[in-house]
JSON list of N, CA and C in Angstrom, two decimals:
[
{"chain": "A", "resi": 1, "resn": "MET", "atom": "N", "xyz": [-17.25, 3.25, -23.67]},
{"chain": "A", "resi": 1, "resn": "MET", "atom": "CA", "xyz": [-16.23, 1.84, -23.55]},
{"chain": "A", "resi": 1, "resn": "MET", "atom": "C", "xyz": [-15.10, 2.18, -24.49]},
{"chain": "A", "resi": 2, "resn": "THR", "atom": "N", "xyz": [-13.91, 1.55, -23.92]},
{"chain": "A", "resi": 2, "resn": "THR", "atom": "CA", "xyz": [-13.09, 1.83, -24.77]},
{"chain": "A", "resi": 2, "resn": "THR", "atom": "C", "xyz": [-12.58, 0.08, -25.70]},
{"chain": "A", "resi": 3, "resn": "GLY", "atom": "N", "xyz": [-11.51, -0.01, -26.09]},
{"chain": "A", "resi": 3, "resn": "GLY", "atom": "CA", "xyz": [-11.23, -1.27, -26.87]},
{"chain": "A", "resi": 3, "resn": "GLY", "atom": "C", "xyz": [-11.08, -2.41, -26.10]},
{"chain": "A", "resi": 4, "resn": "LEU", "atom": "N", "xyz": [-10.99, -3.34, -26.77]},
{"chain": "A", "resi": 4, "resn": "LEU", "atom": "CA", "xyz": [-10.87, -4.78, -25.80]},
{"chain": "A", "resi": 4, "resn": "LEU", "atom": "C", "xyz": [-9.42, -4.62, -26.16]},
{"chain": "A", "resi": 5, "resn": "HIS", "atom": "N", "xyz": [-8.49, -4.62, -24.91]},
{"chain": "A", "resi": 5, "resn": "HIS", "atom": "CA", "xyz": [-7.24, -4.80, -24.77]},
{"chain": "A", "resi": 5, "resn": "HIS", "atom": "C", "xyz": [-6.67, -6.39, -24.96]},
{"chain": "A", "resi": 6, "resn": "SER", "atom": "N", "xyz": [-7.30, -7.34, -25.01]},
{"chain": "A", "resi": 6, "resn": "SER", "atom": "CA", "xyz": [-6.95, -8.54, -24.88]},
{"chain": "A", "resi": 6, "resn": "SER", "atom": "C", "xyz": [-7.53, -9.56, -25.96]},
{"chain": "A", "resi": 7, "resn": "PRO", "atom": "N", "xyz": [-7.06, -11.16, -25.91]},
{"chain": "A", "resi": 7, "resn": "PRO", "atom": "CA", "xyz": [-7.82, -11.82, -26.54]},
{"chain": "A", "resi": 7, "resn": "PRO", "atom": "C", "xyz": [-9.16, -12.25, -25.40]},
{"chain": "A", "resi": 8, "resn": "TRP", "atom": "N", "xyz": [-8.76, -12.06, -24.37]},
{"chain": "A", "resi": 8, "resn": "TRP", "atom": "CA", "xyz": [-9.91, -13.13, -23.39]},
{"chain": "A", "resi": 8, "resn": "TRP", "atom": "C", "xyz": [-10.78, -11.72, -22.99]},
{"chain": "A", "resi": 9, "resn": "GLY", "atom": "N", "xyz": [-10.26, -10.82, -23.32]},
{"chain": "A", "resi": 9, "resn": "GLY", "atom": "CA", "xyz": [-11.59, -9.58, -23.47]},
{"chain": "A", "resi": 9, "resn": "GLY", "atom": "C", "xyz": [-12.75, -9.45, -24.60]},
{"chain": "A", "resi": 10, "resn": "LEU", "atom": "N", "xyz": [-11.89, -10.22, -25.84]},
{"chain": "A", "resi": 10, "resn": "LEU", "atom": "CA", "xyz": [-12.95, -10.29, -27.06]},
{"chain": "A", "resi": 10, "resn": "LEU", "atom": "C", "xyz": [-13.38, -11.62, -27.00]},
{"chain": "A", "resi": 11, "resn": "LEU", "atom": "N", "xyz": [-12.60, -12.67, -26.33]},
{"chain": "A", "resi": 11, "resn": "LEU", "atom": "CA", "xyz": [-13.65, -14.17, -25.96]},
{"chain": "A", "resi": 11, "resn": "LEU", "atom": "C", "xyz": [-14.44, -13.88, -25.07]},
{"chain": "A", "resi": 12, "resn": "GLY", "atom": "N", "xyz": [-14.36, -12.66, -24.20]},
{"chain": "A", "resi": 12, "resn": "GLY", "atom": "CA", "xyz": [-15.62, -12.37, -23.11]},
{"chain": "A", "resi": 12, "resn": "GLY", "atom": "C", "xyz": [-16.68, -11.87, -23.91]},
{"chain": "A", "resi": 13, "resn": "GLU", "atom": "N", "xyz": [-16.55, -10.79, -24.86]},
{"chain": "A", "resi": 13, "resn": "GLU", "atom": "CA", "xyz": [-17.60, -10.04, -25.60]},
{"chain": "A", "resi": 13, "resn": "GLU", "atom": "C", "xyz": [-18.63, -10.75, -26.56]},
{"chain": "A", "resi": 14, "resn": "ILE", "atom": "N", "xyz": [-17.73, -11.76, -26.85]},
{"chain": "A", "resi": 14, "resn": "ILE", "atom": "CA", "xyz": [-18.26, -12.79, -27.63]},
{"chain": "A", "resi": 14, "resn": "ILE", "atom": "C", "xyz": [-19.31, -13.47, -27.50]},
{"chain": "A", "resi": 15, "resn": "MET", "atom": "N", "xyz": [-18.41, -14.18, -26.09]},
{"chain": "A", "resi": 15, "resn": "MET", "atom": "CA", "xyz": [-19.73, -15.08, -25.39]},
{"chain": "A", "resi": 15, "resn": "MET", "atom": "C", "xyz": [-21.05, -14.04, -24.94]},
{"chain": "A", "resi": 16, "resn": "LYS", "atom": "N", "xyz": [-20.87, -13.06, -24.06]},
{"chain": "A", "resi": 16, "resn": "LYS", "atom": "CA", "xyz": [-21.83, -12.66, -23.99]},
{"chain": "A", "resi": 16, "resn": "LYS", "atom": "C", "xyz": [-22.71, -11.96, -24.89]},
{"chain": "A", "resi": 17, "resn": "GLU", "atom": "N", "xyz": [-22.30, -11.78, -26.26]},
{"chain": "A", "resi": 17, "resn": "GLU", "atom": "CA", "xyz": [-23.47, -11.51, -27.06]},
{"chain": "A", "resi": 17, "resn": "GLU", "atom": "C", "xyz": [-23.84, -12.35, -27.99]},
{"chain": "A", "resi": 18, "resn": "ARG", "atom": "N", "xyz": [-23.09, -13.55, -27.76]},
{"chain": "A", "resi": 18, "resn": "ARG", "atom": "CA", "xyz": [-23.97, -14.98, -28.73]},
{"chain": "A", "resi": 18, "resn": "ARG", "atom": "C", "xyz": [-24.32, -15.96, -27.86]},
{"chain": "A", "resi": 19, "resn": "GLY", "atom": "N", "xyz": [-24.04, -15.73, -26.62]},
{"chain": "A", "resi": 19, "resn": "GLY", "atom": "CA", "xyz": [-24.42, -16.81, -25.81]},
{"chain": "A", "resi": 19, "resn": "GLY", "atom": "C", "xyz": [-24.15, -18.22, -25.62]},
{"chain": "A", "resi": 20, "resn": "TYR", "atom": "N", "xyz": [-22.34, -17.83, -25.92]},
{"chain": "A", "resi": 20, "resn": "TYR", "atom": "CA", "xyz": [-21.78, -19.35, -26.43]},
{"chain": "A", "resi": 20, "resn": "TYR", "atom": "C", "xyz": [-21.21, -19.47, -24.91]},
{"chain": "A", "resi": 21, "resn": "THR", "atom": "N", "xyz": [-20.70, -20.61, -24.56]},
{"chain": "A", "resi": 21, "resn": "THR", "atom": "CA", "xyz": [-20.04, -21.24, -23.53]},
{"chain": "A", "resi": 21, "resn": "THR", "atom": "C", "xyz": [-18.62, -21.01, -23.78]},
{"chain": "A", "resi": 22, "resn": "HIS", "atom": "N", "xyz": [-18.11, -20.86, -22.66]},
{"chain": "A", "resi": 22, "resn": "HIS", "atom": "CA", "xyz": [-16.54, -21.08, -22.87]},
{"chain": "A", "resi": 22, "resn": "HIS", "atom": "C", "xyz": [-16.04, -22.39, -23.91]},
{"chain": "A", "resi": 23, "resn": "ASP", "atom": "N", "xyz": [-16.26, -23.52, -23.18]},
{"chain": "A", "resi": 23, "resn": "ASP", "atom": "CA", "xyz": [-15.87, -24.53, -23.95]},
{"chain": "A", "resi": 23, "resn": "ASP", "atom": "C", "xyz": [-16.25, -24.50, -25.14]},
{"chain": "A", "resi": 24, "resn": "TYR", "atom": "N", "xyz": [-17.29, -24.24, -25.61]},
{"chain": "A", "resi": 24, "resn": "TYR", "atom": "CA", "xyz": [-17.56, -23.73, -27.20]},
{"chain": "A", "resi": 24, "resn": "TYR", "atom": "C", "xyz": [-17.10, -22.66, -27.87]},
{"chain": "A", "resi": 25, "resn": "VAL", "atom": "N", "xyz": [-16.53, -21.82, -27.08]},
{"chain": "A", "resi": 25, "resn": "VAL", "atom": "CA", "xyz": [-15.76, -20.74, -27.73]},
{"chain": "A", "resi": 25, "resn": "VAL", "atom": "C", "xyz": [-14.04, -21.55, -28.14]},
{"chain": "A", "resi": 26, "resn": "LEU", "atom": "N", "xyz": [-14.01, -22.35, -27.04]},
{"chain": "A", "resi": 26, "resn": "LEU", "atom": "CA", "xyz": [-12.30, -22.57, -27.15]},
{"chain": "A", "resi": 26, "resn": "LEU", "atom": "C", "xyz": [-12.45, -23.75, -28.14]},
{"chain": "A", "resi": 27, "resn": "TRP", "atom": "N", "xyz": [-13.18, -24.79, -28.21]},
{"chain": "A", "resi": 27, "resn": "TRP", "atom": "CA", "xyz": [-13.24, -25.86, -28.82]},
{"chain": "A", "resi": 27, "resn": "TRP", "atom": "C", "xyz": [-14.11, -26.17, -29.86]},
{"chain": "A", "resi": 28, "resn": "GLY", "atom": "N", "xyz": [-15.41, -25.70, -29.86]},
{"chain": "A", "resi": 28, "resn": "GLY", "atom": "CA", "xyz": [-16.40, -26.06, -31.05]},
{"chain": "A", "resi": 28, "resn": "GLY", "atom": "C", "xyz": [-16.42, -25.05, -32.23]},
{"chain": "A", "resi": 29, "resn": "VAL", "atom": "N", "xyz": [-15.81, -23.94, -32.00]},
{"chain": "A", "resi": 29, "resn": "VAL", "atom": "CA", "xyz": [-15.86, -22.95, -33.43]},
{"chain": "A", "resi": 29, "resn": "VAL", "atom": "C", "xyz": [-14.27, -22.31, -33.28]},
{"chain": "A", "resi": 30, "resn": "SER", "atom": "N", "xyz": [-14.36, -22.39, -34.78]},
{"chain": "A", "resi": 30, "resn": "SER", "atom": "CA", "xyz": [-12.61, -21.63, -35.11]},
{"chain": "A", "resi": 30, "resn": "SER", "atom": "C", "xyz": [-12.64, -20.18, -34.99]},
{"chain": "A", "resi": 31, "resn": "TRP", "atom": "N", "xyz": [-11.17, -19.88, -34.66]},
{"chain": "A", "resi": 31, "resn": "TRP", "atom": "CA", "xyz": [-11.02, -18.26, -34.26]},
{"chain": "A", "resi": 31, "resn": "TRP", "atom": "C", "xyz": [-11.37, -17.01, -35.40]},
{"chain": "A", "resi": 32, "resn": "ILE", "atom": "N", "xyz": [-11.01, -17.65, -36.63]},
{"chain": "A", "resi": 32, "resn": "ILE", "atom": "CA", "xyz": [-11.25, -17.17, -37.69]},
{"chain": "A", "resi": 32, "resn": "ILE", "atom": "C", "xyz": [-12.99, -16.94, -38.22]},
{"chain": "A", "resi": 33, "resn": "ASN", "atom": "N", "xyz": [-13.92, -18.17, -37.57]},
{"chain": "A", "resi": 33, "resn": "ASN", "atom": "CA", "xyz": [-15.35, -17.68, -37.91]},
{"chain": "A", "resi": 33, "resn": "ASN", "atom": "C", "xyz": [-15.56, -17.07, -36.68]},
{"chain": "A", "resi": 34, "resn": "LEU", "atom": "N", "xyz": [-15.49, -16.86, -35.73]},
{"chain": "A", "resi": 34, "resn": "LEU", "atom": "CA", "xyz": [-15.30, -15.83, -34.50]},
{"chain": "A", "resi": 34, "resn": "LEU", "atom": "C", "xyz": [-15.24, -14.33, -34.89]},
{"chain": "A", "resi": 35, "resn": "LEU", "atom": "N", "xyz": [-14.30, -13.88, -35.50]},
{"chain": "A", "resi": 35, "resn": "LEU", "atom": "CA", "xyz": [-13.66, -13.07, -35.54]},
{"chain": "A", "resi": 35, "resn": "LEU", "atom": "C", "xyz": [-14.58, -12.29, -37.27]},
{"chain": "A", "resi": 36, "resn": "MET", "atom": "N", "xyz": [-14.85, -13.09, -37.96]},
{"chain": "A", "resi": 36, "resn": "MET", "atom": "CA", "xyz": [-16.01, -12.92, -38.94]},
{"chain": "A", "resi": 36, "resn": "MET", "atom": "C", "xyz": [-17.18, -12.56, -38.43]},
{"chain": "A", "resi": 37, "resn": "GLU", "atom": "N", "xyz": [-17.73, -13.50, -37.54]},
{"chain": "A", "resi": 37, "resn": "GLU", "atom": "CA", "xyz": [-19.21, -12.75, -36.90]},
{"chain": "A", "resi": 37, "resn": "GLU", "atom": "C", "xyz": [-19.07, -11.76, -36.56]},
{"chain": "A", "resi": 38, "resn": "ARG", "atom": "N", "xyz": [-18.26, -11.13, -35.67]},
{"chain": "A", "resi": 38, "resn": "ARG", "atom": "CA", "xyz": [-17.76, -10.25, -35.07]},
{"chain": "A", "resi": 38, "resn": "ARG", "atom": "C", "xyz": [-17.54, -9.26, -35.95]},
{"chain": "A", "resi": 39, "resn": "ALA", "atom": "N", "xyz": [-16.82, -9.12, -37.19]},
{"chain": "A", "resi": 39, "resn": "ALA", "atom": "CA", "xyz": [-16.79, -8.23, -38.09]},
{"chain": "A", "resi": 39, "resn": "ALA", "atom": "C", "xyz": [-17.79, -7.74, -38.76]},
{"chain": "A", "resi": 40, "resn": "ASP", "atom": "N", "xyz": [-18.63, -8.80, -39.00]},
{"chain": "A", "resi": 40, "resn": "ASP", "atom": "CA", "xyz": [-20.26, -9.02, -40.13]},
{"chain": "A", "resi": 40, "resn": "ASP", "atom": "C", "xyz": [-21.34, -8.35, -38.75]},
{"chain": "A", "resi": 41, "resn": "ALA", "atom": "N", "xyz": [-21.08, -8.03, -37.49]},
{"chain": "A", "resi": 41, "resn": "ALA", "atom": "CA", "xyz": [-22.16, -7.77, -36.29]},
{"chain": "A", "resi": 41, "resn": "ALA", "atom": "C", "xyz": [-22.85, -6.51, -37.23]},
{"chain": "A", "resi": 42, "resn": "PRO", "atom": "N", "xyz": [-24.07, -5.97, -37.35]},
{"chain": "A", "resi": 42, "resn": "PRO", "atom": "CA", "xyz": [-24.42, -4.85, -37.11]},
{"chain": "A", "resi": 42, "resn": "PRO", "atom": "C", "xyz": [-23.91, -3.87, -35.61]},
{"chain": "A", "resi": 43, "resn": "ARG", "atom": "N", "xyz": [-23.80, -2.44, -36.53]},
{"chain": "A", "resi": 43, "resn": "ARG", "atom": "CA", "xyz": [-23.64, -1.64, -35.42]},
{"chain": "A", "resi": 43, "resn": "ARG", "atom": "C", "xyz": [-23.80, -0.21, -35.74]},
{"chain": "A", "resi": 44, "resn": "TYR", "atom": "N", "xyz": [-23.98, 1.04, -34.74]},
{"chain": "A", "resi": 44, "resn": "TYR", "atom": "CA", "xyz": [-24.22, 1.82, -35.20]},
{"chain": "A", "resi": 44, "resn": "TYR", "atom": "C", "xyz": [-22.54, 2.79, -35.25]},
{"chain": "A", "resi": 45, "resn": "THR", "atom": "N", "xyz": [-22.55, 3.56, -36.34]},
{"chain": "A", "resi": 45, "resn": "THR", "atom": "CA", "xyz": [-21.11, 4.36, -36.26]},
{"chain": "A", "resi": 45, "resn": "THR", "atom": "C", "xyz": [-21.53, 5.72, -36.84]},
{"chain": "A", "resi": 46, "resn": "LYS", "atom": "N", "xyz": [-20.84, 6.70, -36.43]},
{"chain": "A", "resi": 46, "resn": "LYS", "atom": "CA", "xyz": [-21.19, 8.12, -36.99]},
{"chain": "A", "resi": 46, "resn": "LYS", "atom": "C", "xyz": [-20.61, 8.35, -38.09]},
{"chain": "A", "resi": 47, "resn": "LYS", "atom": "N", "xyz": [-21.38, 9.34, -39.00]},
{"chain": "A", "resi": 47, "resn": "LYS", "atom": "CA", "xyz": [-21.09, 9.45, -40.41]},
{"chain": "A", "resi": 47, "resn": "LYS", "atom": "C", "xyz": [-21.37, 11.13, -40.75]},
{"chain": "A", "resi": 48, "resn": "GLN", "atom": "N", "xyz": [-21.03, 11.78, -41.59]},
{"chain": "A", "resi": 48, "resn": "GLN", "atom": "CA", "xyz": [-21.21, 12.83, -41.50]},
{"chain": "A", "resi": 48, "resn": "GLN", "atom": "C", "xyz": [-22.18, 12.62, -42.43]},
{"chain": "A", "resi": 49, "resn": "PHE", "atom": "N", "xyz": [-23.45, 14.03, -42.39]},
{"chain": "A", "resi": 49, "resn": "PHE", "atom": "CA", "xyz": [-24.60, 13.73, -43.38]},
{"chain": "A", "resi": 49, "resn": "PHE", "atom": "C", "xyz": [-24.05, 14.45, -44.52]},
{"chain": "A", "resi": 50, "resn": "ALA", "atom": "N", "xyz": [-24.69, 13.90, -45.75]},
{"chain": "A", "resi": 50, "resn": "ALA", "atom": "CA", "xyz": [-24.30, 13.92, -47.02]},
{"chain": "A", "resi": 50, "resn": "ALA", "atom": "C", "xyz": [-24.62, 15.55, -47.46]},
{"chain": "A", "resi": 51, "resn": "PRO", "atom": "N", "xyz": [-23.81, 16.34, -48.23]},
{"chain": "A", "resi": 51, "resn": "PRO", "atom": "CA", "xyz": [-24.14, 17.65, -48.61]},
{"chain": "A", "resi": 51, "resn": "PRO", "atom": "C", "xyz": [-25.46, 17.99, -49.29]},
{"chain": "A", "resi": 52, "resn": "PHE", "atom": "N", "xyz": [-26.11, 18.70, -48.46]},
{"chain": "A", "resi": 52, "resn": "PHE", "atom": "CA", "xyz": [-27.01, 19.05, -49.58]},
{"chain": "A", "resi": 52, "resn": "PHE", "atom": "C", "xyz": [-26.82, 20.34, -50.76]},
{"chain": "A", "resi": 53, "resn": "VAL", "atom": "N", "xyz": [-27.04, 19.85, -52.08]},
{"chain": "A", "resi": 53, "resn": "VAL", "atom": "CA", "xyz": [-26.59, 21.26, -53.17]},
{"chain": "A", "resi": 53, "resn": "VAL", "atom": "C", "xyz": [-27.87, 21.54, -53.89]},
{"chain": "A", "resi": 54, "resn": "ASP", "atom": "N", "xyz": [-27.75, 22.82, -54.00]},
{"chain": "A", "resi": 54, "resn": "ASP", "atom": "CA", "xyz": [-29.35, 23.62, -54.24]},
{"chain": "A", "resi": 54, "resn": "ASP", "atom": "C", "xyz": [-29.08, 23.96, -55.68]},
{"chain": "A", "resi": 55, "resn": "GLY", "atom": "N", "xyz": [-29.15, 23.58, -57.01]},
{"chain": "A", "resi": 55, "resn": "GLY", "atom": "CA", "xyz": [-28.88, 24.10, -57.91]},
{"chain": "A", "resi": 55, "resn": "GLY", "atom": "C", "xyz": [-27.14, 23.83, -58.48]},
{"chain": "A", "resi": 56, "resn": "ALA", "atom": "N", "xyz": [-27.22, 24.13, -59.82]},
{"chain": "A", "resi": 56, "resn": "ALA", "atom": "CA", "xyz": [-25.96, 24.37, -60.27]},
{"chain": "A", "resi": 56, "resn": "ALA", "atom": "C", "xyz": [-24.64, 25.18, -59.36]},
{"chain": "A", "resi": 57, "resn": "GLY", "atom": "N", "xyz": [-25.62, 26.42, -59.16]},
{"chain": "A", "resi": 57, "resn": "GLY", "atom": "CA", "xyz": [-24.48, 27.12, -58.41]},
{"chain": "A", "resi": 57, "resn": "GLY", "atom": "C", "xyz": [-23.99, 26.47, -57.03]},
{"chain": "A", "resi": 58, "resn": "GLY", "atom": "N", "xyz": [-25.08, 26.15, -56.87]},
{"chain": "A", "resi": 58, "resn": "GLY", "atom": "CA", "xyz": [-24.40, 25.19, -55.28]},
{"chain": "A", "resi": 58, "resn": "GLY", "atom": "C", "xyz": [-23.52, 24.21, -55.50]},
{"chain": "A", "resi": 59, "resn": "LEU", "atom": "N", "xyz": [-23.74, 23.42, -56.62]},
{"chain": "A", "resi": 59, "resn": "LEU", "atom": "CA", "xyz": [-22.94, 22.44, -56.83]},
{"chain": "A", "resi": 59, "resn": "LEU", "atom": "C", "xyz": [-21.31, 22.61, -57.32]},
{"chain": "A", "resi": 60, "resn": "LYS", "atom": "N", "xyz": [-21.19, 23.95, -57.95]},
{"chain": "A", "resi": 60, "resn": "LYS", "atom": "CA", "xyz": [-20.11, 24.80, -58.38]},
{"chain": "A", "resi": 60, "resn": "LYS", "atom": "C", "xyz": [-19.29, 24.87, -57.17]},
{"chain": "A", "resi": 61, "resn": "GLN", "atom": "N", "xyz": [-20.17, 25.67, -56.10]},
{"chain": "A", "resi": 61, "resn": "GLN", "atom": "CA", "xyz": [-19.18, 26.39, -54.79]},
{"chain": "A", "resi": 61, "resn": "GLN", "atom": "C", "xyz": [-18.80, 25.03, -54.01]},
{"chain": "A", "resi": 62, "resn": "ARG", "atom": "N", "xyz": [-19.48, 24.02, -53.84]},
{"chain": "A", "resi": 62, "resn": "ARG", "atom": "CA", "xyz": [-19.14, 22.64, -53.05]},
{"chain": "A", "resi": 62, "resn": "ARG", "atom": "C", "xyz": [-17.84, 22.03, -53.87]},
{"chain": "A", "resi": 63, "resn": "LEU", "atom": "N", "xyz": [-18.12, 21.76, -55.26]},
{"chain": "A", "resi": 63, "resn": "LEU", "atom": "CA", "xyz": [-16.45, 21.39, -56.01]},
{"chain": "A", "resi": 63, "resn": "LEU", "atom": "C", "xyz": [-15.85, 22.09, -55.72]},
{"chain": "A", "resi": 64, "resn": "ARG", "atom": "N", "xyz": [-15.46, 23.28, -55.26]},
{"chain": "A", "resi": 64, "resn": "ARG", "atom": "CA", "xyz": [-14.08, 24.42, -55.16]},
{"chain": "A", "resi": 64, "resn": "ARG", "atom": "C", "xyz": [-13.71, 23.98, -53.70]},
{"chain": "A", "resi": 65, "resn": "ARG", "atom": "N", "xyz": [-14.95, 23.47, -52.70]},
{"chain": "A", "resi": 65, "resn": "ARG", "atom": "CA", "xyz": [-13.68, 23.55, -51.87]},
{"chain": "A", "resi": 65, "resn": "ARG", "atom": "C", "xyz": [-12.98, 22.41, -51.69]}
]
């Protein structure tokens, strides 16, 4: 999926995720609250694994990089 390219796409995604009606999204809750709910939602991200250091020698090598 690519990013949502307009406010209408974002509204549609919020309605789908939360089960909100169109009327509620437009008139029942503030835009800021919708954005804060969306920002705080759990999601999966790809992150690099923490490096494994074996002993003091490995730590010295790792710090030199």
